[in-house]
PDB file of C-alpha atoms in Angstrom:
ATOM      1  CA  MET A 118       3.054  -9.533  15.321  1.00 75.00           C
ATOM      2  CA  PRO A 119       1.821  -8.783  11.978  1.00 87.00           C
ATOM      3  CA  SER A 120      -0.997 -11.530  10.442  1.00 92.00           C
ATOM      4  CA  VAL A 121      -1.432 -13.071   7.640  1.00 95.00           C
ATOM      5  CA  LEU A 122      -3.781 -15.104   5.574  1.00 95.00           C
ATOM      6  CA  VAL A 123      -2.607 -17.881   3.265  1.00 96.00           C
ATOM      7  CA  VAL A 124      -5.430 -18.765   1.358  1.00 95.00           C
ATOM      8  CA  GLU A 125      -4.098 -21.946  -0.879  1.00 93.00           C
ATOM      9  CA  ASP A 126      -5.860 -25.054  -1.651  1.00 92.00           C
ATOM     10  CA  ASP A 127      -2.161 -26.986  -1.904  1.00 91.00           C
ATOM     11  CA  PRO A 128      -1.820 -28.450   1.746  1.00 92.00           C
ATOM     12  CA  SER A 129       2.353 -28.913   1.426  1.00 92.00           C
ATOM     13  CA  ILE A 130       2.528 -25.074   0.076  1.00 91.00           C
ATOM     14  CA  ARG A 131      -0.166 -24.031   2.792  1.00 92.00           C
ATOM     15  CA  GLN A 132       1.790 -26.035   5.805  1.00 93.00           C
ATOM     16  CA  SER A 133       5.012 -24.573   4.089  1.00 92.00           C
ATOM     17  CA  LEU A 134       3.530 -21.386   3.502  1.00 92.00           C
ATOM     18  CA  ILE A 135       2.957 -21.348   7.041  1.00 93.00           C
ATOM     19  CA  GLU A 136       5.886 -22.372   9.155  1.00 92.00           C
ATOM     20  CA  VAL A 137       8.267 -19.762   6.299  1.00 92.00           C
ATOM     21  CA  LEU A 138       5.642 -17.168   8.054  1.00 93.00           C
ATOM     22  CA  ALA A 139       5.810 -18.102  11.723  1.00 92.00           C
ATOM     23  CA  GLU A 140       9.675 -18.955  11.588  1.00 90.00           C
ATOM     24  CA  HIS A 141       9.855 -14.907  10.678  1.00 91.00           C
ATOM     25  CA  GLY A 142       7.824 -13.981  13.270  1.00 90.00           C
ATOM     26  CA  TYR A 143       4.101 -13.543  11.629  1.00 92.00           C
ATOM     27  CA  ALA A 144       1.086 -14.583  13.443  1.00 92.00           C
ATOM     28  CA  VAL A 145      -0.760 -16.752   9.945  1.00 94.00           C
ATOM     29  CA  ARG A 146      -4.390 -18.031   9.498  1.00 93.00           C
ATOM     30  CA  SER A 147      -5.015 -20.333   6.965  1.00 94.00           C
ATOM     31  CA  ALA A 148      -7.946 -21.729   4.238  1.00 94.00           C
ATOM     32  CA  ALA A 149      -7.516 -24.317   1.663  1.00 94.00           C
ATOM     33  CA  ASP A 150     -10.115 -22.168  -0.737  1.00 92.00           C
ATOM     34  CA  GLY A 151     -11.503 -19.109  -1.752  1.00 91.00           C
ATOM     35  CA  PHE A 152     -14.961 -18.965   0.259  1.00 92.00           C
ATOM     36  CA  GLY A 153     -13.262 -20.468   3.394  1.00 92.00           C
ATOM     37  CA  GLY A 154     -10.743 -17.091   3.390  1.00 92.00           C
ATOM     38  CA  LEU A 155     -13.678 -14.858   2.625  1.00 91.00           C
ATOM     39  CA  ARG A 156     -15.082 -16.159   5.982  1.00 90.00           C
ATOM     40  CA  GLU A 157     -11.255 -15.462   7.771  1.00 90.00           C
ATOM     41  CA  LEU A 158     -11.634 -12.122   6.405  1.00 88.00           C
ATOM     42  CA  THR A 159     -14.874 -11.236   7.554  1.00 86.00           C
ATOM     43  CA  GLN A 160     -14.802 -12.980  11.243  1.00 85.00           C
ATOM     44  CA  ALA A 161     -11.637 -11.223  12.109  1.00 83.00           C
ATOM     45  CA  PRO A 162      -9.222  -8.533   9.963  1.00 84.00           C
ATOM     46  CA  VAL A 163      -5.482  -9.581   8.903  1.00 90.00           C
ATOM     47  CA  ASP A 164      -2.637  -7.746   8.307  1.00 92.00           C
ATOM     48  CA  ALA A 165      -1.992  -9.427   4.767  1.00 94.00           C
ATOM     49  CA  VAL A 166      -3.984 -11.530   2.636  1.00 95.00           C
ATOM     50  CA  VAL A 167      -1.290 -14.022   0.001  1.00 95.00           C
ATOM     51  CA  LEU A 168      -3.265 -15.973  -1.977  1.00 95.00           C
ATOM     52  CA  ASP A 169      -3.088 -18.475  -4.646  1.00 92.00           C
ATOM     53  CA  LEU A 170      -5.158 -18.509  -7.876  1.00 88.00           C
ATOM     54  CA  GLY A 171      -6.051 -22.400  -8.418  1.00 86.00           C
ATOM     55  CA  LEU A 172      -8.246 -22.634  -5.935  1.00 90.00           C
ATOM     56  CA  PRO A 173     -10.879 -25.275  -6.345  1.00 91.00           C
ATOM     57  CA  ASP A 174     -13.810 -23.050  -5.368  1.00 90.00           C
ATOM     58  CA  LEU A 175     -13.248 -19.587  -7.170  1.00 86.00           C
ATOM     59  CA  ASP A 176     -10.577 -18.469  -9.376  1.00 84.00           C
ATOM     60  CA  GLY A 177      -8.409 -16.493  -7.353  1.00 80.00           C
ATOM     61  CA  GLY A 178      -9.223 -13.395  -9.559  1.00 83.00           C
ATOM     62  CA  ASP A 179     -12.805 -14.184  -8.538  1.00 87.00           C
ATOM     63  CA  ALA A 180     -11.908 -14.260  -4.862  1.00 89.00           C
ATOM     64  CA  LEU A 181      -9.712 -11.522  -5.653  1.00 89.00           C
ATOM     65  CA  ARG A 182     -12.521  -9.234  -6.737  1.00 88.00           C
ATOM     66  CA  MET A 183     -14.647 -10.726  -3.581  1.00 89.00           C
ATOM     67  CA  ILE A 184     -11.670 -10.026  -1.222  1.00 89.00           C
ATOM     68  CA  ARG A 185     -11.466  -5.823  -2.307  1.00 85.00           C
ATOM     69  CA  GLY A 186     -15.359  -5.976  -1.828  1.00 83.00           C
ATOM     70  CA  ILE A 187     -15.330  -6.428   1.923  1.00 83.00           C
ATOM     71  CA  SER A 188     -11.475  -4.984   2.611  1.00 84.00           C
ATOM     72  CA  SER A 189      -8.281  -2.896   1.704  1.00 85.00           C
ATOM     73  CA  VAL A 190      -5.813  -5.472   3.246  1.00 89.00           C
ATOM     74  CA  PRO A 191      -2.758  -5.789   1.289  1.00 91.00           C
ATOM     75  CA  VAL A 192      -3.042  -8.818  -0.786  1.00 93.00           C
ATOM     76  CA  LEU A 193      -0.261 -10.838  -2.260  1.00 93.00           C
ATOM     77  CA  VAL A 194      -1.126 -12.587  -4.798  1.00 91.00           C
ATOM     78  CA  ALA A 195       0.958 -16.259  -5.655  1.00 87.00           C
ATOM     79  CA  THR A 196       0.981 -17.420  -9.445  1.00 81.00           C
ATOM     80  CA  ALA A 197       1.823 -19.836 -11.180  1.00 80.00           C
ATOM     81  CA  ARG A 198       0.614 -17.283 -14.326  1.00 75.00           C
ATOM     82  CA  ASP A 199       3.318 -15.202 -15.615  1.00 73.00           C
ATOM     83  CA  ASP A 200       2.085 -14.186 -18.783  1.00 77.00           C
ATOM     84  CA  GLU A 201       2.358 -10.469 -18.650  1.00 78.00           C
ATOM     85  CA  THR A 202      -2.020  -9.625 -19.278  1.00 80.00           C
ATOM     86  CA  GLU A 203      -2.935 -11.295 -16.697  1.00 79.00           C
ATOM     87  CA  ILE A 204      -0.179  -9.532 -14.314  1.00 81.00           C
ATOM     88  CA  ILE A 205      -1.841  -6.692 -15.526  1.00 82.00           C
ATOM     89  CA  LYS A 206      -5.433  -8.251 -15.123  1.00 82.00           C
ATOM     90  CA  LEU A 207      -4.757  -8.947 -11.407  1.00 83.00           C
ATOM     91  CA  LEU A 208      -2.880  -5.260 -10.213  1.00 84.00           C
ATOM     92  CA  ASN A 209      -5.479  -3.398 -11.619  1.00 83.00           C
ATOM     93  CA  ALA A 210      -8.045  -6.032 -10.280  1.00 82.00           C
ATOM     94  CA  GLY A 211      -6.217  -4.826  -6.583  1.00 85.00           C
ATOM     95  CA  ALA A 212      -3.467  -6.839  -6.339  1.00 89.00           C
ATOM     96  CA  ASP A 213      -1.143  -5.129  -3.604  1.00 88.00           C
ATOM     97  CA  ASP A 214       2.341  -7.310  -5.778  1.00 88.00           C
ATOM     98  CA  TYR A 215       2.628 -10.892  -6.937  1.00 87.00           C
ATOM     99  CA  LEU A 216       4.852 -13.977  -6.945  1.00 87.00           C
ATOM    100  CA  VAL A 217       5.217 -16.501  -9.496  1.00 86.00           C
ATOM    101  CA  LYS A 218       5.427 -19.801  -8.497  1.00 84.00           C
ATOM    102  CA  PRO A 219       7.549 -21.815  -7.688  1.00 84.00           C
ATOM    103  CA  PHE A 220       9.261 -19.058  -5.148  1.00 85.00           C
ATOM    104  CA  SER A 221      11.710 -19.188  -2.041  1.00 88.00           C
ATOM    105  CA  GLY A 222      10.230 -18.556   1.146  1.00 89.00           C
ATOM    106  CA  GLY A 223      13.464 -15.010   0.815  1.00 89.00           C
ATOM    107  CA  GLN A 224      11.313 -14.275  -2.211  1.00 88.00           C
ATOM    108  CA  LEU A 225       8.030 -14.267  -0.116  1.00 91.00           C
ATOM    109  CA  ILE A 226       8.450 -12.753   3.025  1.00 92.00           C
ATOM    110  CA  ALA A 227      10.997 -10.141   1.274  1.00 90.00           C
ATOM    111  CA  ARG A 228       7.695  -9.293  -1.299  1.00 88.00           C
ATOM    112  CA  LEU A 229       5.492  -8.826   2.190  1.00 91.00           C
ATOM    113  CA  ALA A 230       7.337  -6.503   4.147  1.00 90.00           C
ATOM    114  CA  ALA A 231       8.128  -4.364   1.409  1.00 86.00           C
ATOM    115  CA  VAL A 232       3.895  -4.588   0.964  1.00 86.00           C
ATOM    116  CA  LEU A 233       3.122  -3.862   4.589  1.00 87.00           C
ATOM    117  CA  ARG A 234       6.083  -1.021   4.271  1.00 83.00           C
ATOM    118  CA  ARG A 235       4.214   0.426   1.069  1.00 77.00           C
ATOM    119  CA  THR A 236       0.700   0.259   2.240  1.00 72.00           C
ATOM    120  CA  SER A 237       0.255  -0.307   6.203  1.00 60.00           C
ATOM    121  CA  HIS A 238       0.680   1.168   9.368  1.00 53.00           C
ATOM    122  CA  VAL A 239       2.352  -2.239  10.387  1.00 59.00           C
ATOM    123  CA  ALA A 240       5.877  -2.832  10.819  1.00 59.00           C
ATOM    124  CA  PRO A 241       6.811  -5.904   9.216  1.00 64.00           C
ATOM    125  CA  ALA A 242       7.775  -8.746  11.644  1.00 70.00           C
ATOM    126  CA  GLY A 243      11.388  -8.138  12.832  1.00 65.00           C
ATOM    127  CA  ALA A 244      11.484  -4.211  11.762  1.00 59.00           C
ATOM    128  CA  GLY A 245      11.435  -2.123  14.094  1.00 53.00           C
ATOM    129  CA  ALA A 246       9.925   1.546  14.765  1.00 47.00           C
ATOM    130  CA  ALA A 247       9.591   4.240  11.952  1.00 46.00           C
ATOM    131  CA  PRO A 248      10.582   7.217  12.779  1.00 45.00           C
ATOM    132  CA  ALA A 249       8.063  10.207  12.832  1.00 41.00           C
ATOM    133  CA  ALA A 250       8.135  12.229   9.461  1.00 42.00           C
ATOM    134  CA  ALA A 251      10.619  15.367  10.009  1.00 40.00           C
ATOM    135  CA  SER A 252       9.130  17.749   6.967  1.00 42.00           C
ATOM    136  CA  ALA A 253       6.041  18.728   5.532  1.00 51.00           C
ATOM    137  CA  ALA A 254       3.951  16.686   3.060  1.00 57.00           C
ATOM    138  CA  PRO A 255       5.250  16.520  -0.140  1.00 70.00           C
ATOM    139  CA  GLN A 256       4.059  19.076  -2.804  1.00 82.00           C
ATOM    140  CA  PRO A 257       1.848  17.993  -5.854  1.00 89.00           C
ATOM    141  CA  ALA A 258       3.660  18.042  -9.150  1.00 91.00           C
ATOM    142  CA  THR A 259       2.539  19.189 -12.067  1.00 94.00           C
ATOM    143  CA  VAL A 260       3.990  17.921 -16.332  1.00 94.00           C
ATOM    144  CA  GLY A 261       1.359  19.039 -18.836  1.00 93.00           C
ATOM    145  CA  GLU A 262      -1.453  17.777 -17.703  1.00 94.00           C
ATOM    146  CA  LEU A 263      -1.028  15.458 -15.523  1.00 95.00           C
ATOM    147  CA  VAL A 264      -1.428  16.796 -11.826  1.00 95.00           C
ATOM    148  CA  VAL A 265      -0.032  14.007  -8.955  1.00 94.00           C
ATOM    149  CA  ASP A 266      -0.884  14.489  -5.171  1.00 91.00           C
ATOM    150  CA  PRO A 267       1.337  12.654  -2.855  1.00 87.00           C
ATOM    151  CA  GLY A 268      -0.701  13.910   0.186  1.00 83.00           C
ATOM    152  CA  ALA A 269      -4.379  13.307  -1.306  1.00 85.00           C
ATOM    153  CA  ARG A 270      -2.669   9.723  -3.488  1.00 88.00           C
ATOM    154  CA  THR A 271      -4.625  11.310  -6.366  1.00 92.00           C
ATOM    155  CA  ALA A 272      -4.009  11.963 -10.188  1.00 94.00           C
ATOM    156  CA  PHE A 273      -5.475  13.805 -12.405  1.00 96.00           C
ATOM    157  CA  LEU A 274      -5.503  14.079 -16.040  1.00 95.00           C
ATOM    158  CA  ALA A 275      -7.064  17.183 -18.205  1.00 92.00           C
ATOM    159  CA  GLY A 276      -9.122  17.378 -15.060  1.00 91.00           C
ATOM    160  CA  ARG A 277      -9.616  13.837 -15.217  1.00 93.00           C
ATOM    161  CA  GLU A 278      -9.242  10.885 -11.701  1.00 94.00           C
ATOM    162  CA  LEU A 279      -7.489   8.432 -13.101  1.00 94.00           C
ATOM    163  CA  ARG A 280      -7.718   5.597 -10.957  1.00 91.00           C
ATOM    164  CA  LEU A 281      -4.438   3.931 -10.175  1.00 89.00           C
ATOM    165  CA  THR A 282      -3.359   0.444  -7.885  1.00 85.00           C
ATOM    166  CA  ARG A 283      -1.171   1.874  -4.807  1.00 83.00           C
ATOM    167  CA  ARG A 284       2.386   0.309  -7.102  1.00 85.00           C
ATOM    168  CA  GLU A 285       0.806   2.380  -9.869  1.00 89.00           C
ATOM    169  CA  PHE A 286       0.489   5.553  -8.046  1.00 90.00           C
ATOM    170  CA  ASP A 287       4.116   5.073  -5.887  1.00 89.00           C
ATOM    171  CA  LEU A 288       5.618   4.168  -9.021  1.00 92.00           C
ATOM    172  CA  LEU A 289       4.067   7.518 -11.267  1.00 95.00           C
ATOM    173  CA  ALA A 290       3.827  10.229  -8.389  1.00 93.00           C
ATOM    174  CA  PHE A 291       8.366   9.162  -7.678  1.00 91.00           C
ATOM    175  CA  LEU A 292       8.189   9.727 -11.429  1.00 94.00           C
ATOM    176  CA  ALA A 293       6.659  13.100 -10.905  1.00 93.00           C
ATOM    177  CA  ARG A 294       8.850  14.300  -8.496  1.00 90.00           C
ATOM    178  CA  HIS A 295      11.665  13.432 -10.486  1.00 90.00           C
ATOM    179  CA  ALA A 296       9.755  15.364 -13.595  1.00 90.00           C
ATOM    180  CA  GLY A 297      12.064  14.864 -16.761  1.00 91.00           C
ATOM    181  CA  GLN A 298      14.837  12.614 -15.192  1.00 91.00           C
ATOM    182  CA  VAL A 299      16.220   9.043 -16.158  1.00 90.00           C
ATOM    183  CA  VAL A 300      15.364   7.243 -13.691  1.00 89.00           C
ATOM    184  CA  SER A 301      16.646   3.502 -13.540  1.00 88.00           C
ATOM    185  CA  LYS A 302      14.769   0.577 -13.570  1.00 85.00           C
ATOM    186  CA  ARG A 303      16.803  -0.321 -10.291  1.00 83.00           C
ATOM    187  CA  ARG A 304      16.696   2.641  -8.711  1.00 84.00           C
ATOM    188  CA  LEU A 305      12.858   2.067  -9.243  1.00 86.00           C
ATOM    189  CA  LEU A 306      12.118  -0.856  -7.634  1.00 82.00           C
ATOM    190  CA  THR A 307      15.341   0.390  -4.998  1.00 78.00           C
ATOM    191  CA  GLU A 308      13.426   3.165  -4.266  1.00 80.00           C
ATOM    192  CA  VAL A 309       9.592   2.623  -5.464  1.00 83.00           C
ATOM    193  CA  TRP A 310       9.440  -1.339  -4.607  1.00 77.00           C
ATOM    194  CA  ARG A 311      12.403  -1.213  -1.657  1.00 72.00           C
ATOM    195  CA  GLU A 312      13.692  -4.470  -3.731  1.00 62.00           C
ATOM    196  CA  PRO A 313      16.574  -4.104  -5.861  1.00 52.00           C
ATOM    197  CA  TYR A 314      17.136  -7.611  -5.879  1.00 57.00           C
ATOM    198  CA  VAL A 315      14.266  -8.480  -8.037  1.00 60.00           C
ATOM    199  CA  ASP A 316      13.479  -8.806 -11.312  1.00 65.00           C
ATOM    200  CA  ASP A 317      13.276  -6.051 -14.186  1.00 70.00           C
ATOM    201  CA  GLN A 318       9.876  -7.763 -15.518  1.00 78.00           C
ATOM    202  CA  THR A 319       7.768  -6.273 -12.134  1.00 80.00           C
ATOM    203  CA  VAL A 320       8.854  -2.305 -13.444  1.00 85.00           C
ATOM    204  CA  ASP A 321       7.817  -2.731 -17.374  1.00 86.00           C
ATOM    205  CA  VAL A 322       4.013  -4.536 -15.728  1.00 86.00           C
ATOM    206  CA  HIS A 323       3.485  -1.759 -14.308  1.00 88.00           C
ATOM    207  CA  LEU A 324       5.051   1.081 -16.356  1.00 91.00           C
ATOM    208  CA  SER A 325       2.477  -1.114 -19.253  1.00 91.00           C
ATOM    209  CA  SER A 326       0.006  -0.286 -16.804  1.00 90.00           C
ATOM    210  CA  LEU A 327       0.888   3.349 -16.329  1.00 93.00           C
ATOM    211  CA  ARG A 328       1.304   4.054 -20.236  1.00 93.00           C
ATOM    212  CA  ARG A 329      -2.344   2.430 -20.881  1.00 92.00           C
ATOM    213  CA  LYS A 330      -4.163   4.448 -17.921  1.00 93.00           C
ATOM    214  CA  LEU A 331      -2.205   7.700 -19.304  1.00 95.00           C
ATOM    215  CA  GLY A 332      -3.730   6.735 -23.242  1.00 94.00           C
ATOM    216  CA  GLU A 333      -0.416   6.064 -24.670  1.00 94.00           C
ATOM    217  CA  ARG A 334       1.339   2.815 -25.971  1.00 89.00           C
ATOM    218  CA  ALA A 335       5.281   1.987 -25.727  1.00 88.00           C
ATOM    219  CA  ALA A 336       5.671   2.569 -29.027  1.00 88.00           C
ATOM    220  CA  ALA A 337       3.694   5.819 -29.269  1.00 91.00           C
ATOM    221  CA  PRO A 338       5.048   8.168 -25.976  1.00 92.00           C
ATOM    222  CA  ARG A 339       3.811  10.485 -24.622  1.00 94.00           C
ATOM    223  CA  TYR A 340       4.538  11.744 -20.757  1.00 96.00           C
ATOM    224  CA  LEU A 341       6.349   8.194 -19.681  1.00 95.00           C
ATOM    225  CA  ARG A 342       9.654   7.771 -22.415  1.00 94.00           C
ATOM    226  CA  THR A 343      12.148   5.480 -22.450  1.00 91.00           C
ATOM    227  CA  VAL A 344      15.721   6.129 -22.729  1.00 88.00           C
ATOM    228  CA  ARG A 345      17.211   2.611 -23.902  1.00 86.00           C
ATOM    229  CA  GLY A 346      19.681   1.431 -22.307  1.00 82.00           C
ATOM    230  CA  VAL A 347      19.358   3.511 -19.474  1.00 86.00           C
ATOM    231  CA  GLY A 348      15.686   3.660 -17.580  1.00 89.00           C
ATOM    232  CA  ILE A 349      12.408   5.372 -17.696  1.00 93.00           C
ATOM    233  CA  LYS A 350      11.527   9.678 -17.338  1.00 94.00           C
ATOM    234  CA  LEU A 351       8.532  11.595 -17.400  1.00 95.00           C
ATOM    235  CA  VAL A 352       7.931  14.592 -19.250  1.00 94.00           C
ATOM    236  CA  ALA A 353       5.249  16.483 -20.407  1.00 92.00           C
ATOM    237  CA  PRO A 354       4.639  15.908 -24.245  1.00 90.00           C
ATOM    238  CA  ARG A 355       5.415  18.070 -26.812  1.00 82.00           C
TER     239      ARG A 355
END
């Protein structure tokens, strides 16, 4: 049974989250503030954290950075903040995904299951055992001066290692594997996020962050080129 730590100061919301997670087969622990959540993490490990940002003792962003200082546990941020710049900061600070309040119990369960599939050996609650890998580890992909190694989970641009979040790396690795091909946002959500029903803004946020780390802008692309109305493709700079 996968375990989840819920860090939420509102008692009614915290209880609702606990009930939804328990109903779907998760073992749930909870804390009402940031330092309480950190204490829970140091006392016993969990498989994932659902972290509210509006905490009474710590800003959620600070709490996230402190969590990252002691653990690599997957963190799903629950926030009322929908500003793209703020969300990018959270992803760069170590969040694995985010949900904008208000959200349904179904959204929470789907996002949490997807995070666990991507970041952990732990199967989501209700999921069967994953089949053994049938093929060798994928080979590094080279696009211009960009080298992406899925096996080592590293990416280098002109010999400099890129500091990417888990999701940013997964997105870049998928695009590198299909270099030169136009990939739709819907396909990215299906094959990278494994959540085809999520809003396209999720992809936009991560692409914006990737562009910045690749040293480019949407208005002046080098590697990530948008084909309007179709999708995105990774190409070598001209």
